[in-house]
Amino acid sequence: MLIADSLDESGAIAAHFSAARTRVLAALTRQFFDLDMAEEAYQEACKRALERWPLQGIPRDPTAWLLLTGRNATIDRLRKDKRLVFKDALPDVPVEGGNIEADIAELIDTAELRDDVLRLMFMCCHPDLALQDQLALALKVIGGFSVDKIARAFVVKPKAMEQRITRAKKRAAAIATQLESPTLQERAARLKAVCVMAYLLFNEGYSASGGDVHIREELCDEAIRLVRLLIRLFPSQAEVMGLLALCLFQNSRRGARLTSDGRLVALEDQNRTLWDQIEIAEGRVLLEKALRHGRAGPYQIQAAIAATHCRAQQAEDTDWAEIERLYAALEQVQPSPVVSLNRAVALSKTSDAQTGLAYLASHATTLDNYLYFHATRASLLQSAGQFEQAIAAYEQALLLGPTGQEREHIHQQIGSCKKSEKNIVTV
């Protein structure tokens, strides 16, 4: 075999491993009620595939081959260890001799595989797990990230991350046996939970909750991959389309959000020629398709807000009246202090800073420990020429754990306020 052909085949095999991983791991978790055992079974199946596929060819259904190979290898090992406990739901077909033929692959219920993936994702975002544990477990189990890579994403030591994931796996194992095939009502509830998990994952990458790295690109990319998976599993769910559109619109601005030396660039100051027009175009198609389903949900409304920003070629072209209207609608559909905070910004653009501050004041109590409340209030006070109060608000934001880039940006704004205040006194 030529070296080039070998490399091409290796790439094809790796692509099949990546495409099959989530479904195979999900099905094996249902089989054995153990995440570690499922991961070991998948790794064993991949090892055998690397030995056999280059000689025998890639099977017609690589997912079925990996699933059955991993399942049978694990059953053999458990039988030898005399500790066989598994849910016998897959056909007991030997795979040692060659490829899985189409008639054997058809024995695997693809609808059940779909529910397996949902089941696994729901396990990772179970409310009994802390938010950070949910995200870390999802990256490890569903994303296939190494512990070192996850540790870098969360800016912690690998040992600490390994302990966090181990604890989360133990808790997930305790609920694994409860995750039987969901009813239609349960499926809808679980899908909503998974969407929340995916969006939290995206937000953690888009605007990190701490550390010196403000944008964690791997988290954004993994969240988008997960939502694409949900689209494939539930192609008629308008809110899933809205979520993917929202993530794409926001992610399209990634290349313009930091300067070459790592400083934050505010939305109104970004070079919009750096925005990813392919992601924006895909987001628009998804949003239009979602909105045709009828009443818009919160992800669709947020996507519409992001789309309005993306339509403006210059900051001054932004349709703030439309954005304020959409935030008002979002307050009705999914009221929250954070939504009201964003509406206050829109009101300041359609009217003036004082209008935004007045609206913001009614939510001050519930948002007092929220970094972006104080940063937003400071910005509005700065726009209103109330520089001393703006400085105090910026300093309060500094106490609430901004990222390194956010801290630097806040200090720049404080310096700008002091300079403006000094100019007023001089005049």
mmCIF file of N, CA and C in Angstrom, residues 147-273:
data_model
loop_
_atom_site.group_PDB
_atom_site.id
_atom_site.type_symbol
_atom_site.label_atom_id
_atom_site.label_comp_id
_atom_site.label_asym_id
_atom_site.label_seq_id
_atom_site.Cartn_x
_atom_site.Cartn_y
_atom_site.Cartn_z
ATOM 1 N N VAL A 147 -8.409 14.709 29.899
ATOM 2 C CA VAL A 147 -8.456 15.431 31.174
ATOM 3 C C VAL A 147 -7.557 16.666 31.117
ATOM 4 N N ASP A 148 -6.382 16.530 30.497
ATOM 5 C CA ASP A 148 -5.466 17.673 30.395
ATOM 6 C C ASP A 148 -6.092 18.822 29.619
ATOM 7 N N LYS A 149 -6.770 18.480 28.522
ATOM 8 C CA LYS A 149 -7.389 19.525 27.701
ATOM 9 C C LYS A 149 -8.531 20.208 28.452
ATOM 10 N N ILE A 150 -9.324 19.428 29.176
ATOM 11 C CA ILE A 150 -10.420 20.010 29.961
ATOM 12 C C ILE A 150 -9.857 20.886 31.066
ATOM 13 N N ALA A 151 -8.776 20.423 31.708
ATOM 14 C CA ALA A 151 -8.150 21.206 32.772
ATOM 15 C C ALA A 151 -7.665 22.547 32.238
ATOM 16 N N ARG A 152 -7.085 22.539 31.028
ATOM 17 C CA ARG A 152 -6.640 23.803 30.436
ATOM 18 C C ARG A 152 -7.821 24.712 30.143
ATOM 19 N N ALA A 153 -8.922 24.122 29.692
ATOM 20 C CA ALA A 153 -10.119 24.921 29.382
ATOM 21 C C ALA A 153 -10.672 25.610 30.623
ATOM 22 N N PHE A 154 -10.610 24.918 31.773
ATOM 23 C CA PHE A 154 -11.151 25.473 33.010
ATOM 24 C C PHE A 154 -10.074 26.139 33.871
ATOM 25 N N VAL A 155 -8.856 26.186 33.349
ATOM 26 C CA VAL A 155 -7.728 26.821 34.037
ATOM 27 C C VAL A 155 -7.541 26.226 35.443
ATOM 28 N N VAL A 156 -7.480 24.916 35.526
ATOM 29 C CA VAL A 156 -7.181 24.234 36.783
ATOM 30 C C VAL A 156 -6.128 23.168 36.503
ATOM 31 N N LYS A 157 -5.542 22.610 37.559
ATOM 32 C CA LYS A 157 -4.544 21.562 37.395
ATOM 33 C C LYS A 157 -5.221 20.256 36.954
ATOM 34 N N PRO A 158 -4.543 19.463 36.116
ATOM 35 C CA PRO A 158 -5.135 18.200 35.649
ATOM 36 C C PRO A 158 -5.575 17.283 36.786
ATOM 37 N N LYS A 159 -4.804 17.222 37.858
ATOM 38 C CA LYS A 159 -5.163 16.354 38.977
ATOM 39 C C LYS A 159 -6.490 16.770 39.582
ATOM 40 N N ALA A 160 -6.688 18.076 39.757
ATOM 41 C CA ALA A 160 -7.943 18.576 40.316
ATOM 42 C C ALA A 160 -9.109 18.281 39.380
ATOM 43 N N MET A 161 -8.875 18.414 38.074
ATOM 44 C CA MET A 161 -9.943 18.134 37.107
ATOM 45 C C MET A 161 -10.267 16.645 37.082
ATOM 46 N N GLU A 162 -9.243 15.807 37.173
ATOM 47 C CA GLU A 162 -9.478 14.368 37.195
ATOM 48 C C GLU A 162 -10.335 13.968 38.394
ATOM 49 N N GLN A 163 -10.067 14.580 39.548
ATOM 50 C CA GLN A 163 -10.860 14.292 40.744
ATOM 51 C C GLN A 163 -12.301 14.770 40.570
ATOM 52 N N ARG A 164 -12.476 15.922 39.940
ATOM 53 C CA ARG A 164 -13.825 16.462 39.712
ATOM 54 C C ARG A 164 -14.620 15.540 38.798
ATOM 55 N N ILE A 165 -13.984 15.082 37.727
ATOM 56 C CA ILE A 165 -14.669 14.200 36.785
ATOM 57 C C ILE A 165 -14.982 12.853 37.428
ATOM 58 N N THR A 166 -14.065 12.345 38.236
ATOM 59 C CA THR A 166 -14.307 11.069 38.926
ATOM 60 C C THR A 166 -15.508 11.165 39.848
ATOM 61 N N ARG A 167 -15.599 12.256 40.595
ATOM 62 C CA ARG A 167 -16.755 12.462 41.482
ATOM 63 C C ARG A 167 -18.042 12.562 40.674
ATOM 64 N N ALA A 168 -17.989 13.286 39.566
ATOM 65 C CA ALA A 168 -19.180 13.452 38.733
ATOM 66 C C ALA A 168 -19.608 12.119 38.124
ATOM 67 N N LYS A 169 -18.641 11.294 37.728
ATOM 68 C CA LYS A 169 -18.958 9.984 37.166
ATOM 69 C C LYS A 169 -19.644 9.098 38.201
ATOM 70 N N LYS A 170 -19.162 9.147 39.439
ATOM 71 C CA LYS A 170 -19.770 8.335 40.493
ATOM 72 C C LYS A 170 -21.216 8.746 40.720
ATOM 73 N N ARG A 171 -21.457 10.055 40.710
ATOM 74 C CA ARG A 171 -22.829 10.533 40.899
ATOM 75 C C ARG A 171 -23.682 10.150 39.694
ATOM 76 N N ALA A 172 -23.105 10.256 38.492
ATOM 77 C CA ALA A 172 -23.848 9.882 37.296
ATOM 78 C C ALA A 172 -24.175 8.397 37.302
ATOM 79 N N ALA A 173 -23.244 7.570 37.799
ATOM 80 C CA ALA A 173 -23.489 6.128 37.856
ATOM 81 C C ALA A 173 -24.672 5.801 38.750
ATOM 82 N N ALA A 174 -24.861 6.611 39.787
ATOM 83 C CA ALA A 174 -25.968 6.366 40.712
ATOM 84 C C ALA A 174 -27.315 6.604 40.063
ATOM 85 N N ILE A 175 -27.347 7.444 39.027
ATOM 86 C CA ILE A 175 -28.622 7.738 38.356
ATOM 87 C C ILE A 175 -28.749 7.024 37.020
ATOM 88 N N ALA A 176 -27.665 6.342 36.579
ATOM 89 C CA ALA A 176 -27.680 5.724 35.247
ATOM 90 C C ALA A 176 -28.799 4.705 35.097
ATOM 91 N N THR A 177 -29.047 3.905 36.134
ATOM 92 C CA THR A 177 -30.061 2.856 36.028
ATOM 93 C C THR A 177 -31.466 3.421 35.990
ATOM 94 N N GLN A 178 -31.614 4.709 36.325
ATOM 95 C CA GLN A 178 -32.943 5.318 36.323
ATOM 96 C C GLN A 178 -33.308 5.859 34.937
ATOM 97 N N LEU A 179 -32.338 5.904 34.027
ATOM 98 C CA LEU A 179 -32.554 6.579 32.748
ATOM 99 C C LEU A 179 -33.067 5.610 31.690
ATOM 100 N N GLU A 180 -34.267 5.115 31.890
ATOM 101 C CA GLU A 180 -34.891 4.239 30.907
ATOM 102 C C GLU A 180 -35.448 5.072 29.756
ATOM 103 N N SER A 181 -35.980 4.406 28.731
ATOM 104 C CA SER A 181 -36.496 5.131 27.576
ATOM 105 C C SER A 181 -37.564 6.126 28.003
ATOM 106 N N PRO A 182 -37.398 7.404 27.676
ATOM 107 C CA PRO A 182 -38.321 8.421 28.164
ATOM 108 C C PRO A 182 -39.650 8.429 27.426
ATOM 109 N N THR A 183 -40.673 8.873 28.134
ATOM 110 C CA THR A 183 -41.956 9.121 27.476
ATOM 111 C C THR A 183 -41.817 10.386 26.636
ATOM 112 N N LEU A 184 -42.849 10.688 25.859
ATOM 113 C CA LEU A 184 -42.802 11.904 25.049
ATOM 114 C C LEU A 184 -42.645 13.135 25.922
ATOM 115 N N GLN A 185 -43.368 13.163 27.068
ATOM 116 C CA GLN A 185 -43.280 14.302 27.966
ATOM 117 C C GLN A 185 -41.895 14.397 28.596
ATOM 118 N N GLU A 186 -41.361 13.254 29.022
ATOM 119 C CA GLU A 186 -40.028 13.248 29.624
ATOM 120 C C GLU A 186 -38.962 13.629 28.604
ATOM 121 N N ARG A 187 -39.162 13.175 27.366
ATOM 122 C CA ARG A 187 -38.203 13.499 26.316
ATOM 123 C C ARG A 187 -38.143 15.007 26.101
ATOM 124 N N ALA A 188 -39.290 15.652 26.089
ATOM 125 C CA ALA A 188 -39.320 17.105 25.910
ATOM 126 C C ALA A 188 -38.608 17.809 27.056
ATOM 127 N N ALA A 189 -38.851 17.332 28.284
ATOM 128 C CA ALA A 189 -38.211 17.940 29.454
ATOM 129 C C ALA A 189 -36.700 17.722 29.405
ATOM 130 N N ARG A 190 -36.282 16.519 28.999
ATOM 131 C CA ARG A 190 -34.858 16.230 28.937
ATOM 132 C C ARG A 190 -34.178 17.035 27.828
ATOM 133 N N LEU A 191 -34.852 17.186 26.711
ATOM 134 C CA LEU A 191 -34.288 17.966 25.617
ATOM 135 C C LEU A 191 -34.056 19.399 26.070
ATOM 136 N N LYS A 192 -34.984 19.936 26.825
ATOM 137 C CA LYS A 192 -34.818 21.297 27.334
ATOM 138 C C LYS A 192 -33.604 21.386 28.241
ATOM 139 N N ALA A 193 -33.428 20.381 29.116
ATOM 140 C CA ALA A 193 -32.277 20.365 30.022
ATOM 141 C C ALA A 193 -30.972 20.275 29.248
ATOM 142 N N VAL A 194 -30.940 19.459 28.208
ATOM 143 C CA VAL A 194 -29.737 19.300 27.404
ATOM 144 C C VAL A 194 -29.423 20.604 26.664
ATOM 145 N N CYS A 195 -30.434 21.277 26.167
ATOM 146 C CA CYS A 195 -30.224 22.569 25.507
ATOM 147 C C CYS A 195 -29.613 23.575 26.471
ATOM 148 N N VAL A 196 -30.115 23.588 27.690
ATOM 149 C CA VAL A 196 -29.556 24.490 28.704
ATOM 150 C C VAL A 196 -28.087 24.159 28.936
ATOM 151 N N MET A 197 -27.775 22.858 29.063
ATOM 152 C CA MET A 197 -26.399 22.432 29.280
ATOM 153 C C MET A 197 -25.504 22.876 28.124
ATOM 154 N N ALA A 198 -25.967 22.674 26.900
ATOM 155 C CA ALA A 198 -25.163 23.044 25.736
ATOM 156 C C ALA A 198 -24.947 24.556 25.677
ATOM 157 N N TYR A 199 -25.987 25.331 26.013
ATOM 158 C CA TYR A 199 -25.845 26.789 25.952
ATOM 159 C C TYR A 199 -24.938 27.297 27.074
ATOM 160 N N LEU A 200 -25.028 26.686 28.267
ATOM 161 C CA LEU A 200 -24.112 27.049 29.346
ATOM 162 C C LEU A 200 -22.672 26.744 28.952
ATOM 163 N N LEU A 201 -22.497 25.625 28.283
ATOM 164 C CA LEU A 201 -21.170 25.248 27.814
ATOM 165 C C LEU A 201 -20.658 26.284 26.815
ATOM 166 N N PHE A 202 -21.524 26.698 25.897
ATOM 167 C CA PHE A 202 -21.116 27.715 24.919
ATOM 168 C C PHE A 202 -20.767 29.021 25.620
ATOM 169 N N ASN A 203 -21.604 29.446 26.554
ATOM 170 C CA ASN A 203 -21.359 30.709 27.245
ATOM 171 C C ASN A 203 -20.071 30.690 28.042
ATOM 172 N N GLU A 204 -19.764 29.531 28.643
ATOM 173 C CA GLU A 204 -18.506 29.427 29.389
ATOM 174 C C GLU A 204 -17.315 29.601 28.458
ATOM 175 N N GLY A 205 -17.457 29.135 27.213
ATOM 176 C CA GLY A 205 -16.390 29.343 26.241
ATOM 177 C C GLY A 205 -16.386 30.752 25.672
ATOM 178 N N TYR A 206 -17.577 31.300 25.434
ATOM 179 C CA TYR A 206 -17.697 32.617 24.814
ATOM 180 C C TYR A 206 -17.250 33.731 25.749
ATOM 181 N N SER A 207 -17.563 33.584 27.029
ATOM 182 C CA SER A 207 -17.186 34.584 28.031
ATOM 183 C C SER A 207 -16.932 33.846 29.336
ATOM 184 N N ALA A 208 -15.684 33.474 29.565
ATOM 185 C CA ALA A 208 -15.328 32.611 30.687
ATOM 186 C C ALA A 208 -15.704 33.237 32.015
ATOM 187 N N SER A 209 -16.030 32.371 32.973
ATOM 188 C CA SER A 209 -16.471 32.852 34.286
ATOM 189 C C SER A 209 -15.310 33.197 35.205
ATOM 190 N N GLY A 210 -14.092 33.026 34.753
ATOM 191 C CA GLY A 210 -12.938 33.365 35.569
ATOM 192 C C GLY A 210 -11.650 32.989 34.864
ATOM 193 N N GLY A 211 -10.531 33.336 35.487
ATOM 194 C CA GLY A 211 -9.233 33.014 34.906
ATOM 195 C C GLY A 211 -8.710 34.114 34.009
ATOM 196 N N ASP A 212 -7.602 33.825 33.336
ATOM 197 C CA ASP A 212 -6.946 34.824 32.495
ATOM 198 C C ASP A 212 -7.313 34.723 31.028
ATOM 199 N N VAL A 213 -8.071 33.691 30.650
ATOM 200 C CA VAL A 213 -8.468 33.511 29.255
ATOM 201 C C VAL A 213 -9.952 33.819 29.118
ATOM 202 N N HIS A 214 -10.287 34.854 28.366
ATOM 203 C CA HIS A 214 -11.677 35.289 28.282
ATOM 204 C C HIS A 214 -12.492 34.434 27.326
ATOM 205 N N ILE A 215 -11.906 34.015 26.200
ATOM 206 C CA ILE A 215 -12.608 33.195 25.209
ATOM 207 C C ILE A 215 -11.938 31.826 25.155
ATOM 208 N N ARG A 216 -12.723 30.777 25.402
ATOM 209 C CA ARG A 216 -12.209 29.414 25.343
ATOM 210 C C ARG A 216 -12.804 28.745 24.109
ATOM 211 N N GLU A 217 -12.053 28.797 23.044
ATOM 212 C CA GLU A 217 -12.567 28.409 21.731
ATOM 213 C C GLU A 217 -13.024 26.952 21.703
ATOM 214 N N GLU A 218 -12.295 26.065 22.395
ATOM 215 C CA GLU A 218 -12.662 24.651 22.361
ATOM 216 C C GLU A 218 -14.048 24.421 22.954
ATOM 217 N N LEU A 219 -14.391 25.184 24.004
ATOM 218 C CA LEU A 219 -15.710 25.032 24.609
ATOM 219 C C LEU A 219 -16.793 25.498 23.640
ATOM 220 N N CYS A 220 -16.557 26.615 22.959
ATOM 221 C CA CYS A 220 -17.528 27.095 21.967
ATOM 222 C C CYS A 220 -17.736 26.066 20.866
ATOM 223 N N ASP A 221 -16.636 25.543 20.354
ATOM 224 C CA ASP A 221 -16.722 24.577 19.259
ATOM 225 C C ASP A 221 -17.435 23.304 19.696
ATOM 226 N N GLU A 222 -17.148 22.840 20.916
ATOM 227 C CA GLU A 222 -17.780 21.613 21.390
ATOM 228 C C GLU A 222 -19.276 21.817 21.609
ATOM 229 N N ALA A 223 -19.669 22.969 22.144
ATOM 230 C CA ALA A 223 -21.087 23.251 22.355
ATOM 231 C C ALA A 223 -21.834 23.268 21.018
ATOM 232 N N ILE A 224 -21.242 23.894 20.009
ATOM 233 C CA ILE A 224 -21.879 23.936 18.688
ATOM 234 C C ILE A 224 -21.992 22.531 18.115
ATOM 235 N N ARG A 225 -20.967 21.698 18.321
ATOM 236 C CA ARG A 225 -21.032 20.324 17.839
ATOM 237 C C ARG A 225 -22.180 19.567 18.506
ATOM 238 N N LEU A 226 -22.355 19.773 19.814
ATOM 239 C CA LEU A 226 -23.430 19.094 20.535
ATOM 240 C C LEU A 226 -24.803 19.541 20.034
ATOM 241 N N VAL A 227 -24.954 20.834 19.780
ATOM 242 C CA VAL A 227 -26.249 21.322 19.293
ATOM 243 C C VAL A 227 -26.511 20.797 17.884
ATOM 244 N N ARG A 228 -25.474 20.669 17.079
ATOM 245 C CA ARG A 228 -25.651 20.057 15.754
ATOM 246 C C ARG A 228 -26.127 18.614 15.908
ATOM 247 N N LEU A 229 -25.602 17.924 16.914
ATOM 248 C CA LEU A 229 -26.066 16.565 17.180
ATOM 249 C C LEU A 229 -27.544 16.566 17.541
ATOM 250 N N LEU A 230 -27.960 17.515 18.367
ATOM 251 C CA LEU A 230 -29.373 17.611 18.732
ATOM 252 C C LEU A 230 -30.250 17.882 17.509
ATOM 253 N N ILE A 231 -29.739 18.701 16.598
ATOM 254 C CA ILE A 231 -30.483 18.975 15.361
ATOM 255 C C ILE A 231 -30.694 17.683 14.577
ATOM 256 N N ARG A 232 -29.660 16.849 14.520
ATOM 257 C CA ARG A 232 -29.791 15.585 13.792
ATOM 258 C C ARG A 232 -30.759 14.635 14.488
ATOM 259 N N LEU A 233 -30.763 14.686 15.825
ATOM 260 C CA LEU A 233 -31.653 13.804 16.574
ATOM 261 C C LEU A 233 -33.091 14.300 16.560
ATOM 262 N N PHE A 234 -33.268 15.619 16.601
ATOM 263 C CA PHE A 234 -34.610 16.214 16.677
ATOM 264 C C PHE A 234 -34.729 17.304 15.611
ATOM 265 N N PRO A 235 -34.817 16.932 14.345
ATOM 266 C CA PRO A 235 -34.770 17.908 13.254
ATOM 267 C C PRO A 235 -35.959 18.848 13.176
ATOM 268 N N SER A 236 -37.053 18.537 13.876
ATOM 269 C CA SER A 236 -38.240 19.391 13.780
ATOM 270 C C SER A 236 -38.413 20.308 14.988
ATOM 271 N N GLN A 237 -37.448 20.296 15.912
ATOM 272 C CA GLN A 237 -37.561 21.116 17.123
ATOM 273 C C GLN A 237 -37.078 22.537 16.844
ATOM 274 N N ALA A 238 -38.011 23.483 16.815
ATOM 275 C CA ALA A 238 -37.678 24.866 16.458
ATOM 276 C C ALA A 238 -36.710 25.498 17.446
ATOM 277 N N GLU A 239 -36.850 25.185 18.731
ATOM 278 C CA GLU A 239 -35.973 25.803 19.725
ATOM 279 C C GLU A 239 -34.537 25.315 19.593
ATOM 280 N N VAL A 240 -34.350 24.067 19.155
ATOM 281 C CA VAL A 240 -32.989 23.575 18.931
ATOM 282 C C VAL A 240 -32.370 24.320 17.750
ATOM 283 N N MET A 241 -33.174 24.542 16.708
ATOM 284 C CA MET A 241 -32.698 25.352 15.581
ATOM 285 C C MET A 241 -32.331 26.756 16.063
ATOM 286 N N GLY A 242 -33.181 27.322 16.907
ATOM 287 C CA GLY A 242 -32.916 28.656 17.434
ATOM 288 C C GLY A 242 -31.639 28.690 18.247
ATOM 289 N N LEU A 243 -31.396 27.645 19.039
ATOM 290 C CA LEU A 243 -30.180 27.586 19.856
ATOM 291 C C LEU A 243 -28.943 27.525 18.974
ATOM 292 N N LEU A 244 -28.981 26.687 17.939
ATOM 293 C CA LEU A 244 -27.816 26.608 17.051
ATOM 294 C C LEU A 244 -27.600 27.930 16.331
ATOM 295 N N ALA A 245 -28.684 28.563 15.875
ATOM 296 C CA ALA A 245 -28.558 29.868 15.218
ATOM 297 C C ALA A 245 -27.942 30.884 16.170
ATOM 298 N N LEU A 246 -28.394 30.895 17.426
ATOM 299 C CA LEU A 246 -27.865 31.826 18.426
ATOM 300 C C LEU A 246 -26.366 31.614 18.621
ATOM 301 N N CYS A 247 -25.961 30.356 18.793
ATOM 302 C CA CYS A 247 -24.536 30.060 18.993
ATOM 303 C C CYS A 247 -23.709 30.482 17.779
ATOM 304 N N LEU A 248 -24.234 30.241 16.582
ATOM 305 C CA LEU A 248 -23.495 30.603 15.367
ATOM 306 C C LEU A 248 -23.367 32.115 15.229
ATOM 307 N N PHE A 249 -24.440 32.847 15.485
ATOM 308 C CA PHE A 249 -24.369 34.308 15.402
ATOM 309 C C PHE A 249 -23.326 34.851 16.378
ATOM 310 N N GLN A 250 -23.365 34.354 17.601
ATOM 311 C CA GLN A 250 -22.414 34.858 18.597
ATOM 312 C C GLN A 250 -20.985 34.430 18.264
ATOM 313 N N ASN A 251 -20.838 33.177 17.858
ATOM 314 C CA ASN A 251 -19.506 32.666 17.545
ATOM 315 C C ASN A 251 -18.902 33.364 16.331
ATOM 316 N N SER A 252 -19.749 33.867 15.444
ATOM 317 C CA SER A 252 -19.250 34.528 14.236
ATOM 318 C C SER A 252 -18.417 35.761 14.570
ATOM 319 N N ARG A 253 -18.616 36.329 15.748
ATOM 320 C CA ARG A 253 -17.890 37.550 16.141
ATOM 321 C C ARG A 253 -16.581 37.246 16.860
ATOM 322 N N ARG A 254 -16.274 35.970 17.029
ATOM 323 C CA ARG A 254 -15.151 35.573 17.874
ATOM 324 C C ARG A 254 -13.833 36.211 17.434
ATOM 325 N N GLY A 255 -13.582 36.243 16.128
ATOM 326 C CA GLY A 255 -12.321 36.761 15.625
ATOM 327 C C GLY A 255 -12.133 38.251 15.808
ATOM 328 N N ALA A 256 -13.204 38.972 16.162
ATOM 329 C CA ALA A 256 -13.118 40.423 16.314
ATOM 330 C C ALA A 256 -13.211 40.870 17.772
ATOM 331 N N ARG A 257 -13.358 39.930 18.700
ATOM 332 C CA ARG A 257 -13.614 40.303 20.096
ATOM 333 C C ARG A 257 -12.363 40.598 20.909
ATOM 334 N N LEU A 258 -11.200 40.210 20.378
ATOM 335 C CA LEU A 258 -9.941 40.492 21.051
ATOM 336 C C LEU A 258 -8.960 41.119 20.064
ATOM 337 N N THR A 259 -8.116 42.027 20.553
ATOM 338 C CA THR A 259 -7.060 42.589 19.714
ATOM 339 C C THR A 259 -5.945 41.562 19.564
ATOM 340 N N SER A 260 -4.976 41.852 18.730
ATOM 341 C CA SER A 260 -3.863 40.922 18.508
ATOM 342 C C SER A 260 -3.065 40.669 19.784
ATOM 343 N N ASP A 261 -3.087 41.633 20.709
ATOM 344 C CA ASP A 261 -2.374 41.443 21.977
ATOM 345 C C ASP A 261 -3.302 41.004 23.110
ATOM 346 N N GLY A 262 -4.537 40.557 22.747
ATOM 347 C CA GLY A 262 -5.403 39.924 23.731
ATOM 348 C C GLY A 262 -6.325 40.832 24.516
ATOM 349 N N ARG A 263 -6.477 42.092 24.111
ATOM 350 C CA ARG A 263 -7.374 43.000 24.827
ATOM 351 C C ARG A 263 -8.797 42.890 24.279
ATOM 352 N N LEU A 264 -9.782 43.067 25.179
ATOM 353 C CA LEU A 264 -11.184 42.993 24.776
ATOM 354 C C LEU A 264 -11.561 44.164 23.882
ATOM 355 N N VAL A 265 -12.413 43.864 22.903
ATOM 356 C CA VAL A 265 -12.948 44.902 22.022
ATOM 357 C C VAL A 265 -14.463 44.909 22.189
ATOM 358 N N ALA A 266 -15.018 46.032 22.601
ATOM 359 C CA ALA A 266 -16.468 46.145 22.780
ATOM 360 C C ALA A 266 -17.171 45.937 21.440
ATOM 361 N N LEU A 267 -18.423 45.488 21.508
ATOM 362 C CA LEU A 267 -19.186 45.184 20.296
ATOM 363 C C LEU A 267 -19.204 46.360 19.333
ATOM 364 N N GLU A 268 -19.449 47.559 19.857
ATOM 365 C CA GLU A 268 -19.564 48.719 18.975
ATOM 366 C C GLU A 268 -18.236 49.109 18.327
ATOM 367 N N ASP A 269 -17.109 48.617 18.861
ATOM 368 C CA ASP A 269 -15.798 48.963 18.321
ATOM 369 C C ASP A 269 -15.186 47.852 17.470
ATOM 370 N N GLN A 270 -15.891 46.749 17.303
ATOM 371 C CA GLN A 270 -15.313 45.619 16.577
ATOM 372 C C GLN A 270 -15.240 45.880 15.075
ATOM 373 N N ASN A 271 -14.210 45.313 14.456
ATOM 374 C CA ASN A 271 -14.065 45.350 13.005
ATOM 375 C C ASN A 271 -14.989 44.292 12.420
ATOM 376 N N ARG A 272 -16.098 44.715 11.869
ATOM 377 C CA ARG A 272 -17.131 43.778 11.447
ATOM 378 C C ARG A 272 -16.771 43.004 10.187
ATOM 379 N N THR A 273 -15.732 43.432 9.512
ATOM 380 C CA THR A 273 -15.274 42.639 8.373
ATOM 381 C C THR A 273 -14.632 41.334 8.838
#
